[in-house]
Amino acid sequence: MRTVLVPHQIAVPPHDERRHSGAITILHGQTMGATWTTNLVLPDGANAEDIERRILSNLDSVNAQMSTWLPTSDISVFNRAPAGHWQDLPDDFFHVIQTAIDIATDTGGAFDPTVGHLTNAWGFGPITNPFRIPPVEIVNEARSAIGWGRVLLDVVNRRVHQPGGAYLDFSAIAKGFAVDKIAEDLLSQGIRNFLVEIGGELRGEGFKGGDQPWWVAIESPDIESQSLRQSCDFLIALHGLSVATSGDYRRWFEIGGKIIAHTFDPRTGLPLANRLASVSVVAKSCMKADALATALMVLGPADGISYAERNEIAALFVIRDGAQLRPVMSAAMAAMT
């Protein structure tokens, strides 16, 4: 049976927007090790090439600030900086790290932007390492450098302090932020009807034509093949909403018949082994949905559901029960059915 999720309020589109029904422009490319796609209903006088240039400029800006794969990025400069260094930050970077630290604090470190050394140790980061199960001493060394509380922010001067050895990694929040950045830029240009997607994180505004919102199937893992499929079981109308998914099927490697997924518990230094196959979060901000999906994935079924309920987060948990996948919705998500 299909579950259909809709926002609590959907504004009826003006008559002049309904006449654009079916006239959808699709722009796409690659960024952040993933693909990006933007579907737009262009208003009269809008130029698709100009819009694409602005999207690419926004993506370049996010990468130049937050990509650990670029040695000249702001985040890479911070990661190489000596202990005691204060680094001035661009506004976007400061906004992301401030949000990341807030979520890390609130989740007790289930989400932690200083997890970079651990990501590198297991072979998922920019530091050249093969996919491997690292020695215990390497994991312990990486864990010793983790700790969002060690990274101090100067809110007045918009700068960050390197305590020594801290390695930031925004891979669980930057794509969501980039989706929001593109969406806000489109809205600033008077474009009200679009769907933005980067690496499976999405935000929809307005309508895709006529009076139909942007219908999106929520990702779900395929238990047979350790890969994703587009679930026909959960369909959501992204009208002024974002959805982000964290799952153990997105990036992984296999050693000795054991699946090692790319999401780690910063508190233990180990890959997750908590029966969660995926968590999808629905929120206005794609950046927050992105980070919260990872945090809930790390917290696991019991603590994750409890956290979602306490904080009124709309979340879908897909739990592995033996050979079955069992979906569980938080109350805020169930209220959208």
C-alpha positions as MATLAB code, in Angstrom:
seq = 'MRTVLVPHQIAVPPHDERRHSGAITILHGQTMGATWTTNLVLPDGANAEDIERRILSNLDSVNAQMSTWLPTSDISVFNRAPAGHWQDLPDDFFHVIQTAIDIATDTGGAFDPTVGHLTNAWGFGPITNPFRIPPVEIVNEARSAIGWGRVLLDVVNRRVHQPGGAYLDFSAIAKGFAVDKIAEDLLSQGIRNFLVEIGGELRGEGFKGGDQPWWVAIESPDIESQSLRQSCDFLIALHGLSVATSGDYRRWFEIGGKIIAHTFDPRTGLPLANRLASVSVVAKSCMKADALATALMVLGPADGISYAERNEIAALFVIRDGAQLRPVMSAAMAAMT';
ca = [
       0.000    0.000    0.000;
       1.358    3.429   -0.910;
       1.640    6.114    1.765;
       1.192    9.650    0.428;
       2.714   12.498    2.448;
       1.652   16.110    1.933;
       2.444   19.439    3.659;
      -0.110   20.695    6.144;
      -0.813   23.644    3.855;
      -0.564   23.914    0.081;
      -1.146   27.320   -1.502;
      -3.242   27.302   -4.665;
      -1.070   28.536   -7.556;
      -2.071   31.817   -9.236;
      -3.870   31.483  -12.545;
      -0.903   32.840  -14.540;
       1.286   30.023  -13.196;
      -1.220   27.296  -14.037;
      -0.944   28.070  -17.744;
       2.692   26.928  -17.664;
       1.539   23.365  -17.032;
       3.988   20.867  -18.539;
       6.590   23.501  -19.561;
       9.426   22.199  -17.415;
      13.092   23.036  -18.053;
      15.628   20.512  -16.737;
      19.195   21.517  -15.919;
      21.757   19.023  -14.631;
      25.431   18.287  -14.071;
      27.916   16.904  -11.557;
      29.154   18.301   -8.263;
      30.470   17.113   -4.877;
      31.037   13.609   -6.187;
      27.359   13.366   -7.133;
      24.889   14.611   -9.726;
      22.697   17.687   -9.493;
      19.389   18.343  -11.225;
      17.087   21.338  -11.217;
      13.584   21.181  -12.688;
      12.055   24.606  -13.247;
       8.853   26.136  -14.503;
      10.307   29.289  -16.049;
       8.352   32.534  -15.810;
       8.040   34.694  -18.902;
      11.320   36.374  -19.802;
      13.544   33.997  -17.816;
      16.621   32.648  -19.568;
      17.642   29.047  -18.835;
      21.309   29.637  -19.713;
      21.555   32.534  -17.265;
      19.936   30.440  -14.546;
      22.321   27.557  -15.205;
      25.313   29.897  -14.927;
      24.069   31.112  -11.549;
      23.535   27.540  -10.335;
      27.060   26.582  -11.377;
      28.446   29.695   -9.700;
      26.677   28.777   -6.456;
      27.995   25.215   -6.622;
      31.526   26.457   -7.303;
      31.258   28.760   -4.298;
      30.187   25.934   -1.965;
      32.982   23.678   -3.230;
      35.583   26.444   -2.913;
      34.621   26.827    0.735;
      33.645   23.344    1.926;
      35.218   20.625   -0.242;
      37.919   18.590    1.510;
      38.891   17.313   -1.942;
      40.144   20.776   -2.962;
      43.462   21.667   -1.288;
      42.765   25.390   -1.704;
      39.267   25.353   -0.145;
      38.586   27.180    3.120;
      37.928   23.893    4.899;
      41.216   22.390    3.672;
      43.129   25.463    4.804;
      41.585   25.066    8.262;
      42.348   21.347    8.392;
      46.052   22.032    7.716;
      46.291   24.988   10.093;
      48.475   24.805   13.223;
      47.079   24.795   16.739;
      45.971   28.230   17.872;
      45.153   29.510   14.376;
      42.060   31.712   14.018;
      40.615   31.622   10.506;
      38.229   34.205    9.071;
      35.290   32.537    7.343;
      32.969   33.442    4.463;
      29.351   33.856    5.536;
      28.200   30.551    4.022;
      30.948   28.547    5.732;
      30.231   30.195    9.066;
      26.502   29.465    8.734;
      27.165   25.781    7.995;
      29.693   25.213   10.781;
      27.508   27.041   13.282;
      24.532   24.831   12.349;
      26.713   21.717   12.414;
      28.018   22.460   15.904;
      24.511   23.226   17.171;
      23.253   19.846   15.910;
      26.358   18.084   17.268;
      25.756   19.613   20.688;
      22.074   18.735   20.699;
      22.642   15.116   19.588;
      25.516   14.457   21.983;
      27.970   13.976   19.131;
      25.901   11.558   17.018;
      26.473   14.190   14.348;
      29.957   15.676   14.478;
      31.598   17.854   11.803;
      35.080   16.962   13.127;
      34.782   13.337   11.984;
      37.171   13.834    9.034;
      40.168   11.853   10.318;
      37.882    8.874   10.878;
      36.448    9.131    7.359;
      39.970    9.188    5.949;
      41.086    6.235    8.080;
      38.379    4.005    6.587;
      39.120    5.131    3.007;
      36.103    7.348    2.319;
      37.863   10.723    2.379;
      40.304   12.619    0.166;
      43.390   11.259    1.946;
      44.641    8.416   -0.252;
      43.783    5.196    1.543;
      42.340    1.992    0.126;
      38.991    0.821    1.429;
      40.063   -1.198    4.441;
      39.388   -2.070    8.039;
      42.039    0.085    9.727;
      44.104   -1.107   12.703;
      42.680   -0.338   16.138;
      45.473    2.134   16.875;
      44.623    4.130   13.733;
      40.938    4.261   14.714;
      41.847    5.353   18.242;
      44.159    8.048   16.907;
      41.375    9.342   14.642;
      38.914    9.296   17.545;
      41.283   11.355   19.687;
      41.025   14.214   17.182;
      37.204   14.148   17.091;
      35.234   16.585   19.230;
      33.004   19.418   18.091;
      33.481   21.050   21.490;
      37.161   21.633   20.718;
      36.294   23.907   17.794;
      35.556   27.442   18.995;
      33.570   29.996   17.017;
      33.933   33.757   17.259;
      30.422   34.871   16.319;
      31.193   38.588   16.326;
      34.154   38.342   13.935;
      32.865   35.240   12.094;
      35.976   33.127   12.520;
      36.892   29.657   13.792;
      39.691   28.446   16.057;
      41.867   25.440   15.154;
      42.656   23.668   18.457;
      45.235   21.432   16.809;
      44.534   18.369   14.707;
      40.838   19.088   14.149;
      39.716   17.926   10.693;
      36.350   19.227    9.532;
      34.221   17.195    7.138;
      30.932   18.667    5.874;
      29.944   15.706    3.692;
      26.794   15.153    5.781;
      25.592   18.748    5.551;
      27.160   20.562    2.573;
      24.969   19.016   -0.137;
      21.848   20.008    1.767;
      23.209   23.529    2.197;
      23.978   23.747   -1.529;
      20.399   22.726   -2.333;
      19.135   25.536   -0.074;
      21.563   28.038   -1.588;
      20.367   27.294   -5.112;
      16.721   27.360   -4.006;
      17.059   30.713   -2.253;
      18.840   32.182   -5.282;
      16.051   30.988   -7.587;
      13.440   32.530   -5.312;
      15.393   35.804   -5.300;
      15.079   35.859   -9.097;
      11.310   35.512   -8.928;
      11.354   31.823   -9.867;
       8.797   30.214   -7.576;
       8.281   26.745   -9.076;
      11.213   24.333   -9.029;
      12.707   21.128   -7.666;
      16.419   21.085   -6.768;
      18.293   17.824   -6.157;
      21.942   17.110   -5.279;
      23.007   13.548   -4.574;
      19.518   12.505   -3.472;
      18.832   15.531   -1.241;
      15.880   17.547   -2.551;
      13.922   20.743   -2.051;
      10.733   21.668   -3.873;
       8.941   24.980   -4.125;
       5.648   25.801   -5.771;
       4.227   23.558   -8.469;
       5.467   21.668  -11.492;
       2.633   22.988  -13.588;
      -1.104   23.268  -13.198;
      -1.943   22.566   -9.570;
       0.372   19.556   -9.085;
       3.177   19.797   -6.508;
       6.538   18.125   -6.995;
       5.884   14.458   -6.177;
       9.013   12.602   -5.047;
       9.478    8.954   -4.081;
      11.468    8.617   -0.862;
      14.623    6.544   -1.214;
      14.590    3.040    0.216;
      17.304    0.367    0.258;
      16.999   -2.866   -1.692;
      17.623   -5.574    0.885;
      18.693   -8.019   -1.829;
      21.526   -6.009   -3.361;
      22.743   -3.385   -0.829;
      21.683   -0.637   -3.223;
      18.935    1.952   -3.360;
      15.660    1.856   -5.145;
      13.011    4.524   -5.487;
      10.338    3.347   -3.090;
       6.783    3.286   -4.385;
       5.648    2.905   -0.766;
       6.245    6.529    0.289;
       5.421    9.442   -1.989;
       5.848   13.010   -0.754;
       4.718   16.348   -2.137;
       7.705   18.692   -1.863;
       5.820   21.966   -1.693;
       7.969   24.307    0.364;
       9.751   21.306    1.843;
      13.023   19.390    1.639;
      13.816   15.721    2.111;
      17.223   14.179    2.814;
      18.126   10.531    3.311;
      21.029    8.828    5.044;
      21.457    5.129    4.376;
      23.942    2.288    4.651;
      23.540    1.563    0.919;
      24.833    4.878   -0.463;
      28.606    4.312   -0.220;
      30.113    1.082    0.997;
      32.720   -1.584    0.407;
      32.870   -5.274    1.188;
      35.724   -7.134    2.899;
      35.495  -10.808    3.740;
      31.771  -10.817    3.138;
      31.238   -7.914    5.554;
      29.602   -4.698    4.340;
      31.322   -1.513    5.570;
      29.130    1.544    4.992;
      30.395    5.115    4.925;
      28.494    6.352    7.991;
      30.395    6.039   11.255;
      29.533    6.649   14.860;
      31.891    9.485   15.896;
      31.545    8.339   19.502;
      33.012    4.871   18.843;
      34.980    5.345   15.633;
      33.257    2.318   14.098;
      30.812    1.790   11.208;
      27.166    1.647   12.192;
      25.720   -1.698   13.207;
      22.345   -0.685   14.647;
      19.841   -2.285   12.221;
      18.911    0.994   10.566;
      18.978    0.734    6.784;
      18.043    4.362    6.187;
      16.535    7.484    7.691;
      14.735   10.171    5.685;
      13.994   13.569    7.221;
      11.524   16.142    5.916;
      12.064   19.783    6.849;
      11.932   23.262    5.375;
      15.737   23.487    5.313;
      17.536   20.858    3.266;
      20.737   21.575    5.190;
      19.091   20.666    8.489;
      17.326   17.663    6.973;
      20.691   16.439    5.635;
      22.470   16.702    8.989;
      19.556   15.347   11.011;
      19.193   12.293    8.766;
      22.808   11.396    9.556;
      22.366   12.096   13.269;
      19.264    9.893   13.508;
      21.011    7.159   11.538;
      23.851    7.163   14.079;
      21.513    7.279   17.078;
      19.829    4.083   15.907;
      16.227    2.880   16.008;
      15.394    3.439   19.692;
      17.341    6.628   20.452;
      16.765    8.041   16.970;
      12.991    7.670   17.122;
      12.970    9.086   20.654;
      15.018   12.115   19.549;
      12.733   12.691   16.536;
       9.640   12.575   18.743;
      11.076   14.951   21.356;
      12.051   17.467   18.699;
       8.984   17.029   16.445;
      11.117   15.952   13.493;
       9.329   14.406   10.510;
      11.366   11.253    9.921;
      10.982    7.864    8.273;
      13.119    5.070    9.751;
      13.669    1.903    7.724;
      14.720   -0.865   10.118;
      16.270   -4.196    9.152;
      14.348   -7.013   10.794;
      16.100  -10.129    9.579;
      15.200  -10.524    5.914;
      12.587   -7.766    6.080;
      12.622   -3.977    5.991;
      10.223   -2.358    8.458;
       9.322    1.338    8.053;
       8.545    3.411   11.141;
       7.321    6.992   10.936;
       7.714    9.606   13.637;
       4.524   11.322   14.741;
       5.401   14.461   12.776;
       5.872   12.396    9.620;
       2.690   10.374   10.222;
       0.773   13.645   10.565;
       1.555   14.343    6.904;
      -0.225   11.200    5.657;
];
